[in-house]
Short mmCIF file of C-alpha atoms in Angstrom, two decimals:
data_model
loop_
_atom_site.label_atom_id
_atom_site.label_comp_id
_atom_site.label_asym_id
_atom_site.label_seq_id
_atom_site.Cartn_x
_atom_site.Cartn_y
_atom_site.Cartn_z
CA UNK A 1 136.29 244.34 220.24
CA UNK A 2 136.71 247.59 222.21
CA UNK A 3 139.57 250.00 221.84
CA UNK A 4 140.97 249.05 225.27
CA UNK A 5 140.78 245.36 224.45
CA UNK A 6 142.75 245.89 221.23
CA UNK A 7 145.48 247.77 223.12
CA UNK A 8 145.63 245.03 225.75
CA UNK A 9 145.98 242.33 223.07
CA UNK A 10 148.72 244.23 221.26
CA UNK A 11 150.61 244.57 224.56
CA UNK A 12 150.42 240.85 225.21
CA UNK A 13 151.63 240.05 221.68
CA UNK A 14 154.51 242.48 221.92
CA UNK A 15 155.59 241.06 225.27
CA UNK A 16 155.54 237.52 223.88
CA UNK A 17 157.68 238.51 220.89
CA UNK A 18 160.15 240.24 223.18
CA UNK A 19 160.45 237.18 225.39
CA UNK A 20 161.02 234.94 222.32
CA UNK A 21 163.77 237.26 221.06
CA UNK A 22 165.44 237.17 224.47
CA UNK A 23 165.30 233.38 224.63
CA UNK A 24 166.64 232.99 221.06
CA UNK A 25 169.44 235.46 221.73
CA UNK A 26 170.44 233.67 224.90
CA UNK A 27 170.31 230.28 223.18
CA UNK A 28 172.43 231.53 220.28
CA UNK A 29 175.01 232.98 222.66
CA UNK A 30 175.15 229.70 224.58
CA UNK A 31 175.50 227.68 221.36
CA UNK A 32 178.26 229.98 220.10
CA UNK A 33 180.13 229.69 223.38
CA UNK A 34 179.93 225.89 223.22
CA UNK A 35 181.40 225.74 219.68
CA UNK A 36 184.04 228.34 220.49
CA UNK A 37 185.30 226.30 223.40
CA UNK A 38 185.73 223.15 221.28
CA UNK A 39 189.39 222.64 220.26
CA UNK A 40 190.30 222.59 216.55
CA UNK A 41 190.71 219.09 215.14
CA UNK A 42 194.37 218.10 214.95
CA UNK A 43 195.84 217.08 211.60
CA UNK A 44 196.19 213.35 211.02
CA UNK A 45 199.46 211.77 209.84
CA UNK A 46 198.45 209.04 207.39
CA UNK A 47 201.86 207.63 206.36
CA UNK A 48 205.58 208.16 206.93
CA UNK A 49 208.26 207.25 204.38
CA UNK A 50 212.07 207.51 204.27
CA UNK A 51 214.15 207.45 201.05
CA UNK A 52 217.90 207.26 201.83
CA UNK A 53 220.41 207.76 199.01
CA UNK A 54 223.94 209.04 198.45
CA UNK A 55 222.51 212.14 196.77
CA UNK A 56 220.26 213.03 199.70
CA UNK A 57 217.83 211.53 202.19
CA UNK A 58 214.15 212.38 201.92
CA UNK A 59 211.63 212.02 204.77
CA UNK A 60 207.93 212.31 203.88
CA UNK A 61 204.97 212.80 206.20
CA UNK A 62 201.67 212.32 204.36
CA UNK A 63 198.72 213.99 206.09
CA UNK A 64 195.15 215.13 205.57
CA UNK A 65 195.83 218.87 205.60
CA UNK A 66 198.57 221.41 205.02
CA UNK A 67 200.97 221.74 207.96
CA UNK A 68 202.93 224.73 209.25
CA UNK A 69 206.51 224.12 210.35
CA UNK A 70 209.62 225.83 211.62
CA UNK A 71 213.11 224.33 211.77
CA UNK A 72 216.64 225.11 212.88
CA UNK A 73 220.08 223.48 213.05
CA UNK A 74 221.99 222.77 216.27
CA UNK A 75 225.77 222.21 216.12
CA UNK A 76 228.14 219.91 218.03
CA UNK A 77 226.71 217.40 217.41
CA UNK A 78 224.79 218.15 214.22
CA UNK A 79 221.01 218.06 214.69
CA UNK A 80 217.99 219.25 212.72
CA UNK A 81 215.03 220.31 214.85
CA UNK A 82 211.57 220.60 213.26
CA UNK A 83 208.42 221.85 215.02
CA UNK A 84 205.11 220.96 213.36
CA UNK A 85 202.04 222.96 214.38
CA UNK A 86 198.47 221.69 214.59
CA UNK A 87 199.56 218.13 215.24
CA UNK A 88 199.19 215.60 218.03
CA UNK A 89 201.53 212.62 218.35
CA UNK A 90 199.95 209.45 216.98
CA UNK A 91 201.10 205.86 216.39
CA UNK A 92 201.72 206.44 212.67
CA UNK A 93 204.09 209.32 213.36
CA UNK A 94 205.90 207.24 215.99
CA UNK A 95 206.70 204.71 213.24
CA UNK A 96 209.18 207.22 211.82
CA UNK A 97 211.70 206.21 214.48
CA UNK A 98 211.89 202.64 213.15
CA UNK A 99 212.04 203.83 209.52
CA UNK A 100 215.58 205.23 209.95
CA UNK A 101 218.05 202.49 209.04
CA UNK A 102 221.67 202.23 210.18
CA UNK A 103 222.92 202.54 206.58
CA UNK A 104 221.25 205.92 206.05
CA UNK A 105 224.09 208.18 204.84
CA UNK A 106 222.91 211.30 206.69
CA UNK A 107 220.58 210.43 209.59
CA UNK A 108 221.73 208.57 212.72
CA UNK A 109 218.31 208.50 214.35
CA UNK A 110 215.19 210.58 214.85
CA UNK A 111 213.39 211.46 218.06
CA UNK A 112 209.67 212.30 218.04
CA UNK A 113 207.75 213.94 220.89
CA UNK A 114 204.90 216.25 221.88
CA UNK A 115 206.79 219.49 222.48
CA UNK A 116 203.71 221.40 223.66
CA UNK A 117 199.94 221.22 222.99
CA UNK A 118 199.28 220.99 219.24
CA UNK A 119 203.02 221.06 218.43
CA UNK A 120 205.07 217.95 217.65
CA UNK A 121 208.88 218.19 217.58
CA UNK A 122 211.17 216.02 215.44
CA UNK A 123 214.89 215.93 216.21
CA UNK A 124 217.11 214.38 213.54
CA UNK A 125 220.53 213.35 214.84
CA UNK A 126 222.81 213.72 211.81
CA UNK A 127 225.95 211.93 210.63
CA UNK A 128 227.35 215.03 208.93
CA UNK A 129 226.51 218.64 208.16
CA UNK A 130 223.47 218.94 205.89
CA UNK A 131 221.61 221.60 203.99
CA UNK A 132 217.94 220.89 204.84
CA UNK A 133 215.04 221.75 202.58
CA UNK A 134 211.68 221.62 204.35
CA UNK A 135 208.60 222.20 202.19
CA UNK A 136 205.02 221.08 201.58
CA UNK A 137 203.38 219.57 198.53
CA UNK A 138 199.74 219.88 197.56
CA UNK A 139 197.72 216.71 196.87
CA UNK A 140 198.51 215.08 193.52
CA UNK A 141 197.76 211.67 192.06
CA UNK A 142 197.28 209.16 194.86
CA UNK A 143 198.91 211.39 197.45
CA UNK A 144 197.29 213.68 200.02
CA UNK A 145 199.17 216.65 201.49
CA UNK A 146 202.87 215.94 202.02
CA UNK A 147 205.43 217.51 204.32
CA UNK A 148 208.92 216.90 202.91
CA UNK A 149 212.35 216.99 204.55
CA UNK A 150 215.19 216.76 202.01
CA UNK A 151 218.59 216.50 203.70
CA UNK A 152 221.38 217.33 201.22
CA UNK A 153 225.07 217.10 202.20
CA UNK A 154 226.77 220.48 202.50
CA UNK A 155 229.69 219.02 200.53
CA UNK A 156 228.15 216.81 197.83
CA UNK A 157 230.30 214.24 196.05
CA UNK A 158 231.31 215.17 192.52
CA UNK A 159 229.96 212.53 190.07
CA UNK A 160 233.34 212.05 188.38
CA UNK A 161 235.03 211.71 191.77
CA UNK A 162 232.43 209.09 192.70
CA UNK A 163 233.19 207.10 189.56
CA UNK A 164 236.93 207.37 190.26
CA UNK A 165 236.42 206.09 193.80
CA UNK A 166 234.52 203.12 192.39
CA UNK A 167 237.27 202.44 189.85
CA UNK A 168 234.87 203.17 186.99
CA UNK A 169 236.53 206.25 185.49
CA UNK A 170 240.30 205.89 185.08
CA UNK A 171 240.13 202.98 182.66
CA UNK A 172 241.70 204.69 179.66
CA UNK A 173 244.14 202.71 177.54
CA UNK A 174 246.95 204.19 175.49
CA UNK A 175 246.25 204.63 171.80
CA UNK A 176 247.31 201.64 169.78
CA UNK A 177 246.75 200.31 166.30
CA UNK A 178 243.34 198.76 166.98
CA UNK A 179 240.72 197.35 164.62
CA UNK A 180 237.70 199.60 164.04
CA UNK A 181 234.43 198.78 165.73
CA UNK A 182 232.85 197.07 162.75
CA UNK A 183 235.86 194.89 161.89
CA UNK A 184 236.16 191.24 162.70
CA UNK A 185 239.01 191.63 165.14
CA UNK A 186 239.59 189.31 168.09
CA UNK A 187 236.94 189.67 170.76
CA UNK A 188 238.20 190.91 174.13
CA UNK A 189 237.27 188.86 177.15
CA UNK A 190 234.37 190.27 179.15
CA UNK A 191 234.74 191.19 182.79
CA UNK A 192 234.58 188.14 185.08
CA UNK A 193 231.48 189.47 186.84
CA UNK A 194 229.51 189.40 183.58
CA UNK A 195 229.58 186.06 181.74
CA UNK A 196 229.46 186.27 177.93
CA UNK A 197 225.96 186.09 176.50
CA UNK A 198 225.22 183.96 173.48
CA UNK A 199 224.70 186.07 170.37
CA UNK A 200 226.03 189.31 171.90
CA UNK A 201 229.16 190.54 170.12
CA UNK A 202 231.92 192.18 172.12
CA UNK A 203 233.21 195.54 170.99
CA UNK A 204 236.87 196.39 170.45
CA UNK A 205 237.87 199.85 171.67
CA UNK A 206 236.33 202.57 169.52
CA UNK A 207 238.56 204.62 167.27
CA UNK A 208 237.82 208.26 167.80
CA UNK A 209 237.92 211.03 165.23
CA UNK A 210 240.29 213.63 166.72
CA UNK A 211 239.68 217.35 166.63
CA UNK A 212 241.43 218.79 163.58
CA UNK A 213 244.35 221.24 163.84
CA UNK A 214 246.49 223.01 161.28
CA UNK A 215 249.87 221.27 160.64
CA UNK A 216 252.89 223.03 162.09
CA UNK A 217 255.52 224.50 159.77
CA UNK A 218 258.16 222.17 161.11
CA UNK A 219 256.16 219.12 160.11
CA UNK A 220 258.28 218.24 157.05
CA UNK A 221 257.66 214.58 157.03
CA UNK A 222 254.87 214.40 154.43
CA UNK A 223 254.28 210.74 155.04
CA UNK A 224 253.81 211.31 158.77
CA UNK A 225 251.67 214.37 158.17
CA UNK A 226 249.39 212.53 155.74
CA UNK A 227 248.88 209.54 158.04
CA UNK A 228 245.34 209.63 159.55
CA UNK A 229 245.52 210.29 163.26
CA UNK A 230 243.67 207.80 165.45
CA UNK A 231 243.28 207.50 169.17
CA UNK A 232 241.09 205.65 171.59
CA UNK A 233 239.21 206.92 174.58
CA UNK A 234 236.54 205.74 176.95
CA UNK A 235 232.93 206.26 175.94
CA UNK A 236 230.77 207.52 178.82
CA UNK A 237 227.15 206.43 178.81
CA UNK A 238 224.56 207.68 181.31
CA UNK A 239 221.63 205.37 182.02
CA UNK A 240 218.54 206.99 183.48
CA UNK A 241 216.06 204.63 185.20
CA UNK A 242 212.82 206.61 185.21
CA UNK A 243 210.86 207.70 188.27
CA UNK A 244 211.89 206.51 191.77
CA UNK A 245 211.18 207.29 195.41
CA UNK A 246 207.92 209.16 195.85
CA UNK A 247 207.20 208.69 192.14
CA UNK A 248 206.42 205.01 191.41
CA UNK A 249 205.75 205.59 187.72
CA UNK A 250 203.21 203.36 185.99
CA UNK A 251 201.66 200.50 187.96
CA UNK A 252 200.92 196.99 186.70
CA UNK A 253 197.78 195.10 187.61
CA UNK A 254 199.94 192.47 189.24
CA UNK A 255 201.40 195.04 191.63
CA UNK A 256 204.70 195.74 189.87
CA UNK A 257 206.00 199.31 189.70
CA UNK A 258 207.70 200.96 186.77
CA UNK A 259 210.41 202.46 188.98
CA UNK A 260 211.50 198.98 190.11
CA UNK A 261 211.58 197.12 186.79
CA UNK A 262 213.42 199.89 184.93
CA UNK A 263 216.05 200.08 187.67
CA UNK A 264 216.58 196.31 187.35
CA UNK A 265 216.99 196.61 183.57
CA UNK A 266 219.33 199.59 183.93
CA UNK A 267 221.57 197.69 186.35
CA UNK A 268 221.76 194.72 183.99
CA UNK A 269 222.59 197.02 181.09
CA UNK A 270 225.23 198.81 183.17
CA UNK A 271 227.00 195.52 183.92
CA UNK A 272 226.99 194.51 180.25
CA UNK A 273 228.29 197.88 179.05
CA UNK A 274 231.05 197.82 181.65
CA UNK A 275 232.16 194.43 180.32
CA UNK A 276 233.23 196.28 177.17
CA UNK A 277 236.84 197.50 177.37
CA UNK A 278 236.10 201.00 176.10
CA UNK A 279 232.87 201.96 177.86
CA UNK A 280 231.91 203.20 181.29
CA UNK A 281 228.52 203.95 182.80
CA UNK A 282 226.86 206.23 185.32
CA UNK A 283 223.32 205.74 186.63
CA UNK A 284 221.26 208.84 187.40
CA UNK A 285 219.90 206.82 190.31
CA UNK A 286 221.16 203.50 191.62
CA UNK A 287 218.46 203.06 194.25
CA UNK A 288 214.86 203.86 195.07
CA UNK A 289 214.91 207.65 195.34
CA UNK A 290 213.52 210.58 193.40
CA UNK A 291 215.66 212.63 190.99
CA UNK A 292 214.17 215.78 189.37
CA UNK A 293 214.15 215.79 185.58
CA UNK A 294 216.59 218.66 185.08
CA UNK A 295 218.96 217.12 187.66
CA UNK A 296 219.13 213.95 185.55
CA UNK A 297 220.24 216.07 182.58
CA UNK A 298 222.77 217.97 184.69
CA UNK A 299 224.29 214.73 185.97
CA UNK A 300 224.90 213.58 182.41
CA UNK A 301 226.53 216.88 181.45
CA UNK A 302 228.78 216.88 184.52
CA UNK A 303 230.40 213.62 183.44
CA UNK A 304 230.52 214.78 179.79
CA UNK A 305 228.42 211.85 178.65
CA UNK A 306 228.54 210.63 175.06
CA UNK A 307 225.04 209.14 175.28
CA UNK A 308 222.00 209.48 177.54
CA UNK A 309 219.55 206.56 177.68
CA UNK A 310 216.36 206.96 179.73
CA UNK A 311 214.61 203.67 180.52
CA UNK A 312 210.86 203.43 181.17
CA UNK A 313 207.85 201.11 181.02
CA UNK A 314 204.74 202.30 179.21
CA UNK A 315 201.11 202.26 180.38
CA UNK A 316 197.70 202.88 178.88
CA UNK A 317 194.10 202.88 180.07
CA UNK A 318 193.37 199.75 178.03
CA UNK A 319 195.26 196.58 179.05
CA UNK A 320 195.46 195.45 175.41
CA UNK A 321 198.08 198.11 174.49
CA UNK A 322 201.47 196.47 174.03
CA UNK A 323 204.90 196.78 172.46
CA UNK A 324 208.23 198.58 172.90
CA UNK A 325 209.02 202.09 171.66
CA UNK A 326 211.92 204.51 171.35
CA UNK A 327 211.52 208.29 171.58
CA UNK A 328 213.76 211.27 170.94
CA UNK A 329 213.28 214.98 171.45
CA UNK A 330 211.24 217.12 169.08
CA UNK A 331 211.62 220.84 168.54
CA UNK A 332 208.50 221.15 166.41
CA UNK A 333 205.92 219.20 168.36
CA UNK A 334 205.10 215.54 168.93
CA UNK A 335 205.08 213.04 166.08
CA UNK A 336 201.73 211.69 167.29
CA UNK A 337 199.00 212.39 169.82
CA UNK A 338 200.11 209.38 171.85
CA UNK A 339 203.71 210.65 171.90
CA UNK A 340 202.53 214.05 173.14
CA UNK A 341 200.40 212.40 175.84
CA UNK A 342 203.32 210.26 176.96
CA UNK A 343 205.71 213.22 177.09
CA UNK A 344 203.23 215.20 179.20
CA UNK A 345 202.88 212.23 181.55
CA UNK A 346 206.63 211.77 181.92
CA UNK A 347 207.19 215.51 182.35
CA UNK A 348 204.73 215.46 185.26
CA UNK A 349 207.18 213.31 187.25
CA UNK A 350 208.45 216.39 189.10
CA UNK A 351 204.93 217.10 190.40
CA UNK A 352 204.47 213.56 191.67
CA UNK A 353 208.01 213.02 192.91
CA UNK A 354 208.00 216.41 194.58
CA UNK A 355 210.29 219.33 193.73
CA UNK A 356 210.86 222.16 196.19
CA UNK A 357 209.54 225.07 194.12
CA UNK A 358 211.13 227.68 196.42
CA UNK A 359 214.64 226.34 195.90
CA UNK A 360 214.15 225.12 192.33
CA UNK A 361 216.16 227.30 189.96
CA UNK A 362 213.56 227.59 187.22
CA UNK A 363 215.63 230.01 185.20
CA UNK A 364 218.65 227.68 185.10
CA UNK A 365 216.46 224.70 184.25
CA UNK A 366 214.68 226.56 181.46
CA UNK A 367 217.96 227.74 179.95
CA UNK A 368 219.38 224.21 180.06
CA UNK A 369 216.27 222.71 178.53
CA UNK A 370 215.99 225.27 175.75
CA UNK A 371 219.50 224.82 174.33
CA UNK A 372 218.75 221.63 172.45
CA UNK A 373 220.22 221.69 168.96
CA UNK A 374 219.22 220.19 165.64
CA UNK A 375 222.52 218.28 165.62
CA UNK A 376 221.71 216.68 168.95
CA UNK A 377 218.29 215.61 167.70
CA UNK A 378 219.73 214.19 164.48
CA UNK A 379 222.30 212.14 166.41
CA UNK A 380 219.57 211.01 168.78
CA UNK A 381 217.50 209.79 165.84
CA UNK A 382 220.43 207.72 164.58
CA UNK A 383 220.90 206.17 168.02
CA UNK A 384 217.16 205.62 168.41
CA UNK A 385 216.86 203.80 165.06
CA UNK A 386 219.78 201.50 165.91
CA UNK A 387 218.31 200.61 169.32
CA UNK A 388 214.74 200.23 168.02
CA UNK A 389 215.91 197.76 165.35
CA UNK A 390 217.52 195.58 168.02
CA UNK A 391 214.57 195.77 170.42
CA UNK A 392 212.30 194.67 167.59
CA UNK A 393 214.11 191.34 167.64
CA UNK A 394 212.95 190.49 171.17
CA UNK A 395 209.54 192.16 171.50
CA UNK A 396 206.74 193.46 169.34
CA UNK A 397 207.16 197.15 168.50
CA UNK A 398 204.37 199.53 169.43
CA UNK A 399 205.49 201.82 166.58
CA UNK A 400 207.96 200.75 163.89
CA UNK A 401 209.60 204.17 163.71
CA UNK A 402 211.34 206.32 166.31
CA UNK A 403 208.84 208.84 167.69
CA UNK A 404 209.45 212.40 168.82
CA UNK A 405 207.99 214.61 171.56
CA UNK A 406 209.05 217.27 174.07
CA UNK A 407 210.48 215.08 176.81
CA UNK A 408 212.21 217.32 179.36
CA UNK A 409 214.70 214.60 180.30
CA UNK A 410 216.01 214.40 176.70
CA UNK A 411 216.94 218.08 176.46
CA UNK A 412 220.70 217.96 177.04
CA UNK A 413 221.93 220.28 174.27
CA UNK A 414 225.13 218.37 173.54
CA UNK A 415 224.34 214.71 174.27
CA UNK A 416 222.49 212.30 171.96
CA UNK A 417 219.55 211.18 174.09
CA UNK A 418 216.81 208.57 173.74
CA UNK A 419 213.93 207.35 175.90
CA UNK A 420 213.08 203.64 175.72
CA UNK A 421 209.64 202.31 176.66
CA UNK A 422 210.64 198.70 177.28
CA UNK A 423 207.05 197.33 177.26
CA UNK A 424 203.55 198.11 178.55
CA UNK A 425 203.41 197.39 182.26
CA UNK A 426 199.64 197.90 182.05
CA UNK A 427 199.43 194.82 179.80
CA UNK A 428 199.35 191.68 182.01
CA UNK A 429 201.42 189.65 179.54
CA UNK A 430 204.07 192.34 179.15
CA UNK A 431 204.05 193.06 182.89
CA UNK A 432 205.04 189.43 183.36
CA UNK A 433 207.87 189.94 180.85
CA UNK A 434 209.14 193.07 182.57
CA UNK A 435 209.52 191.24 185.88
CA UNK A 436 211.18 188.22 184.24
CA UNK A 437 214.98 187.91 184.50
CA UNK A 438 215.27 186.47 181.00
CA UNK A 439 213.37 189.32 179.35
CA UNK A 440 215.27 191.96 181.33
CA UNK A 441 218.50 190.36 180.15
CA UNK A 442 217.32 190.25 176.54
CA UNK A 443 216.31 193.91 176.68
CA UNK A 444 219.71 194.90 178.10
CA UNK A 445 221.47 192.92 175.35
CA UNK A 446 219.35 194.54 172.64
CA UNK A 447 220.06 198.06 173.88
CA UNK A 448 223.79 197.34 174.07
CA UNK A 449 223.80 196.01 170.49
CA UNK A 450 222.03 199.14 169.33
CA UNK A 451 224.60 201.34 171.07
CA UNK A 452 227.41 199.34 169.49
CA UNK A 453 225.96 199.75 166.01
CA UNK A 454 225.47 203.46 166.54
CA UNK A 455 229.12 203.99 167.45
CA UNK A 456 230.27 201.77 164.60
CA UNK A 457 228.66 204.24 162.20
CA UNK A 458 229.16 207.41 164.24
CA UNK A 459 232.57 207.42 166.01
CA UNK A 460 232.59 210.06 168.75
CA UNK A 461 234.80 213.12 168.46
CA UNK A 462 237.78 213.49 170.75
CA UNK A 463 237.08 215.63 173.78
CA UNK A 464 239.24 217.42 176.29
CA UNK A 465 238.45 215.38 179.36
CA UNK A 466 239.94 214.86 182.78
CA UNK A 467 240.44 211.12 182.46
#
């Protein structure tokens, strides 16, 4: 090939390469412009849920991605306005309107609309002034992303005031010469609403050991001074049905949920305890709503509880696991690997139920949960042994001794506290028991007997209370 031919060939090749680069560049620009013009995919609302309660009302929007929001309050009348970005109105979100019931304590109704492109507006018409907490939760367990609206009353009801309003607080009786708990005195009649149960002893009012004081100089009557002082007072017991609301707890193969069966048992136990003339009860939750772990402890302390009883249903990966258990707090670590695993599972309730991390006072919670004393644990062990012995009469025991682990809900520093695993909901046979009225009644009776025996051996000290 000649020199001129080589130059001509090189020119042709160079021109072809240049044309290809131009075509590729133009095609790439066109392709980029096409993708740039496509709108971003809107987030999808997958489920809407509403959890009304006297404590607060929670509204949950479950979605496939994290959502950005802004909100503000409008006065006269009270309204909460929430704008959600990156969202288009869909049929699932429209269902929220029908989810608001007339008995909701804080929401009259909700209006949902497309405020502008990619922005949905929710307007909550309120029944009273609220302190809203709007936050998001990352995916956990069976849940995807969640957008949460917690509507707390600006003026929450004091728990003691609530008990007074229900007639469940001012039931004190004047001190009289009464037989001690363990004596064979005449049995008081139970409340009409709770018929007497065969084999369940009634409890006369407990005699309380008063706080000691030095005798005054003018107390010259030696006989009077040497007479043991006795008085009676109401015993306050807090029952804590585990889980609730967004947190279903353990699930049975037959479809039952731990949060439901333990609430049923707690309500039965509450009625039986209230049939005693010297006991009153508060539930940490009386409906299907979520209560953070440290809030459960705080509720018990606010009413100056004498006992705290947390009620649960166990679960395990194998359906053959069965039996009832009783747990108390441990300062030195769990008494077994299974106890540690269970405590970690129960302590994860806040993650599943959903706590607003921004508003959660971690410092206060950590101080409260680190004040547990050896005395509290010792008293809890006594209570646990008494209850476990009674439960063993109606169901097989998973462990024959009270176990210990770091359960956050048992860390009230001044209240004997136990956690009862009533049975394994993951075991088909025991799941059937847990949903059976007869078994629930037997479990409530057994726990009450255990409480009675505990107080027979450990009379509570007198306290300065507003009763």
